[in-house]
XYZ file of C-alpha atoms in Angstrom:
185
model
C 38.034 -91.678 3.132
C 40.425 -92.920 5.825
C 37.617 -95.112 7.115
C 37.014 -96.490 3.623
C 40.675 -97.370 3.257
C 40.832 -98.991 6.694
C 37.615 -100.893 5.991
C 39.085 -102.180 2.731
C 42.130 -103.375 4.658
C 39.936 -105.050 7.268
C 37.958 -106.838 4.549
C 41.140 -108.231 3.024
C 42.543 -109.845 6.148
C 44.860 -112.102 4.163
C 46.636 -109.026 2.801
C 47.017 -107.617 6.318
C 48.286 -110.953 7.564
C 50.919 -111.012 4.832
C 52.026 -107.536 5.901
C 52.714 -108.943 9.364
C 53.995 -112.382 8.412
C 56.480 -111.374 5.706
C 58.610 -109.050 7.885
C 58.601 -111.572 10.736
C 59.659 -114.410 8.417
C 62.442 -112.216 7.035
C 63.554 -111.451 10.594
C 63.527 -115.136 11.530
C 65.490 -116.201 8.443
C 68.090 -113.444 8.707
C 68.502 -113.884 12.451
C 68.912 -117.657 12.083
C 71.541 -117.196 9.376
C 73.440 -114.196 10.742
C 73.061 -114.333 14.531
C 76.746 -115.180 14.928
C 77.682 -111.971 13.081
C 77.112 -110.122 16.356
C 80.359 -111.660 17.648
C 82.441 -110.247 14.773
C 84.785 -107.335 15.432
C 83.148 -104.204 14.057
C 79.583 -105.251 14.862
C 77.875 -102.590 17.004
C 78.839 -103.199 20.639
C 76.413 -104.982 22.963
C 73.885 -105.494 20.208
C 72.471 -108.855 19.177
C 71.649 -109.432 15.536
C 67.971 -109.596 16.482
C 68.192 -106.074 17.893
C 70.192 -104.878 14.894
C 67.596 -106.089 12.395
C 64.557 -104.821 14.378
C 64.343 -101.363 12.697
C 64.599 -102.926 9.232
C 61.762 -105.318 9.996
C 59.572 -102.508 11.288
C 60.348 -100.523 8.115
C 59.407 -103.499 5.923
C 56.017 -103.371 7.629
C 55.797 -99.688 6.689
C 56.826 -100.540 3.143
C 54.057 -103.115 2.920
C 51.485 -100.683 4.349
C 52.429 -98.094 1.728
C 52.112 -100.587 -1.111
C 48.741 -101.769 0.252
C 47.480 -98.163 0.134
C 48.667 -97.846 -3.445
C 46.974 -101.118 -4.310
C 43.635 -99.966 -2.923
C 43.800 -96.703 -4.887
C 44.774 -98.519 -8.083
C 41.917 -100.992 -7.599
C 39.541 -98.056 -7.047
C 40.791 -96.493 -10.258
C 40.215 -99.713 -12.207
C 36.717 -100.171 -10.784
C 35.676 -96.590 -11.593
C 35.329 -95.582 -7.947
C 37.974 -92.862 -8.359
C 35.977 -91.270 -11.189
C 32.873 -91.220 -9.004
C 34.856 -89.644 -6.158
C 36.007 -86.890 -8.496
C 32.355 -85.988 -9.119
C 31.734 -85.353 -5.417
C 32.515 -82.069 -3.636
C 35.385 -83.761 -1.756
C 38.663 -81.865 -2.282
C 41.020 -83.871 -4.497
C 43.777 -83.756 -1.912
C 41.549 -85.640 0.525
C 40.978 -88.381 -2.030
C 44.683 -89.166 -1.768
C 45.039 -88.203 1.904
C 42.626 -90.949 3.003
C 44.771 -93.847 1.770
C 47.921 -92.083 3.015
C 46.420 -91.821 6.505
C 45.333 -95.465 6.347
C 48.923 -96.455 5.493
C 50.103 -94.455 8.496
C 47.634 -96.199 10.811
C 48.459 -99.644 9.414
C 52.212 -99.091 9.769
C 51.806 -97.838 13.327
C 49.737 -100.859 14.379
C 52.105 -103.283 12.635
C 55.143 -101.544 14.123
C 53.756 -101.913 17.648
C 53.007 -105.572 16.981
C 56.536 -106.168 15.676
C 58.055 -104.523 18.744
C 56.034 -106.800 21.019
C 57.072 -109.876 19.007
C 60.729 -108.813 19.195
C 60.379 -108.258 22.922
C 58.946 -111.761 23.359
C 61.721 -113.203 21.153
C 64.392 -111.741 23.425
C 65.121 -108.604 21.446
C 64.362 -106.306 24.366
C 62.446 -103.050 24.226
C 64.178 -100.246 22.320
C 64.695 -96.933 24.044
C 63.780 -95.034 20.892
C 60.280 -96.474 20.323
C 58.638 -93.115 19.464
C 61.387 -92.297 16.968
C 61.236 -95.754 15.386
C 57.451 -95.662 15.058
C 57.440 -92.093 13.743
C 60.066 -93.007 11.159
C 58.026 -96.029 10.120
C 54.873 -93.956 9.730
C 56.707 -91.357 7.629
C 58.289 -94.099 5.538
C 54.893 -95.773 4.987
C 53.336 -92.466 3.930
C 56.225 -91.772 1.530
C 55.975 -95.254 0.001
C 52.178 -94.900 -0.189
C 52.594 -91.586 -2.003
C 54.964 -93.175 -4.498
C 52.721 -96.236 -4.928
C 49.609 -94.104 -5.374
C 51.377 -91.913 -7.931
C 52.558 -94.954 -9.890
C 49.108 -96.552 -9.638
C 47.282 -93.428 -10.785
C 49.763 -92.840 -13.595
C 49.775 -96.390 -14.953
C 46.367 -97.643 -13.827
C 48.005 -101.062 -13.498
C 48.115 -102.724 -10.097
C 50.906 -105.109 -11.134
C 53.165 -102.252 -12.187
C 52.402 -100.402 -8.946
C 53.095 -103.507 -6.835
C 56.462 -103.999 -8.527
C 57.670 -100.977 -6.559
C 57.520 -103.232 -3.466
C 60.141 -105.561 -4.936
C 62.386 -102.703 -5.990
C 62.234 -101.019 -2.579
C 62.677 -104.316 -0.707
C 65.774 -105.130 -2.759
C 67.092 -101.640 -2.006
C 66.616 -102.349 1.718
C 68.515 -105.651 1.387
C 71.339 -103.857 -0.415
C 71.524 -101.187 2.294
C 72.986 -101.442 5.770
C 69.573 -102.379 7.210
C 70.492 -106.055 7.569
C 74.261 -105.944 7.988
C 76.652 -103.301 9.333
C 78.582 -101.470 6.604
C 81.821 -101.902 8.557
C 81.577 -105.652 7.986
C 80.685 -105.484 4.286
C 83.640 -106.227 2.074
C 83.868 -106.220 -1.675
């Protein structure tokens, strides 16, 4: 079932490309607009804005991977594939575990790619790579679980995909893109 989910992702290369392009575009736009914020008093010492935003960008990749897993499950539900899976001797937990594992693999691959892009862009190599990647994988699996639950409950891919917008807005409202010490009002 993990292989099926990864194969579905490989077949829809445009969706995978969006999962890579969107976080990198967000990083480019935010870095271009806020790079001078690193000189403000209260900004974390010896940290460029590009380095500050790196974990958020990697997490957006995990967010996208989780939503992609939910989308595949919701599409399978709409096509009747889920009903056919339920007729097989496969344990029900594995029916959901396959897409969750695929989200973990996708987020790990994307996270590594993002770290290389940040390195090439002058963001350096973080000392906490294993922690960052593990956090991204866990985040992707959690988002995938939420997306799959919403997709299975509603059966509507548009409703399930709306969770991406809600979670992305929550990330923008958090301290992921700007230090809380510098937020006023």
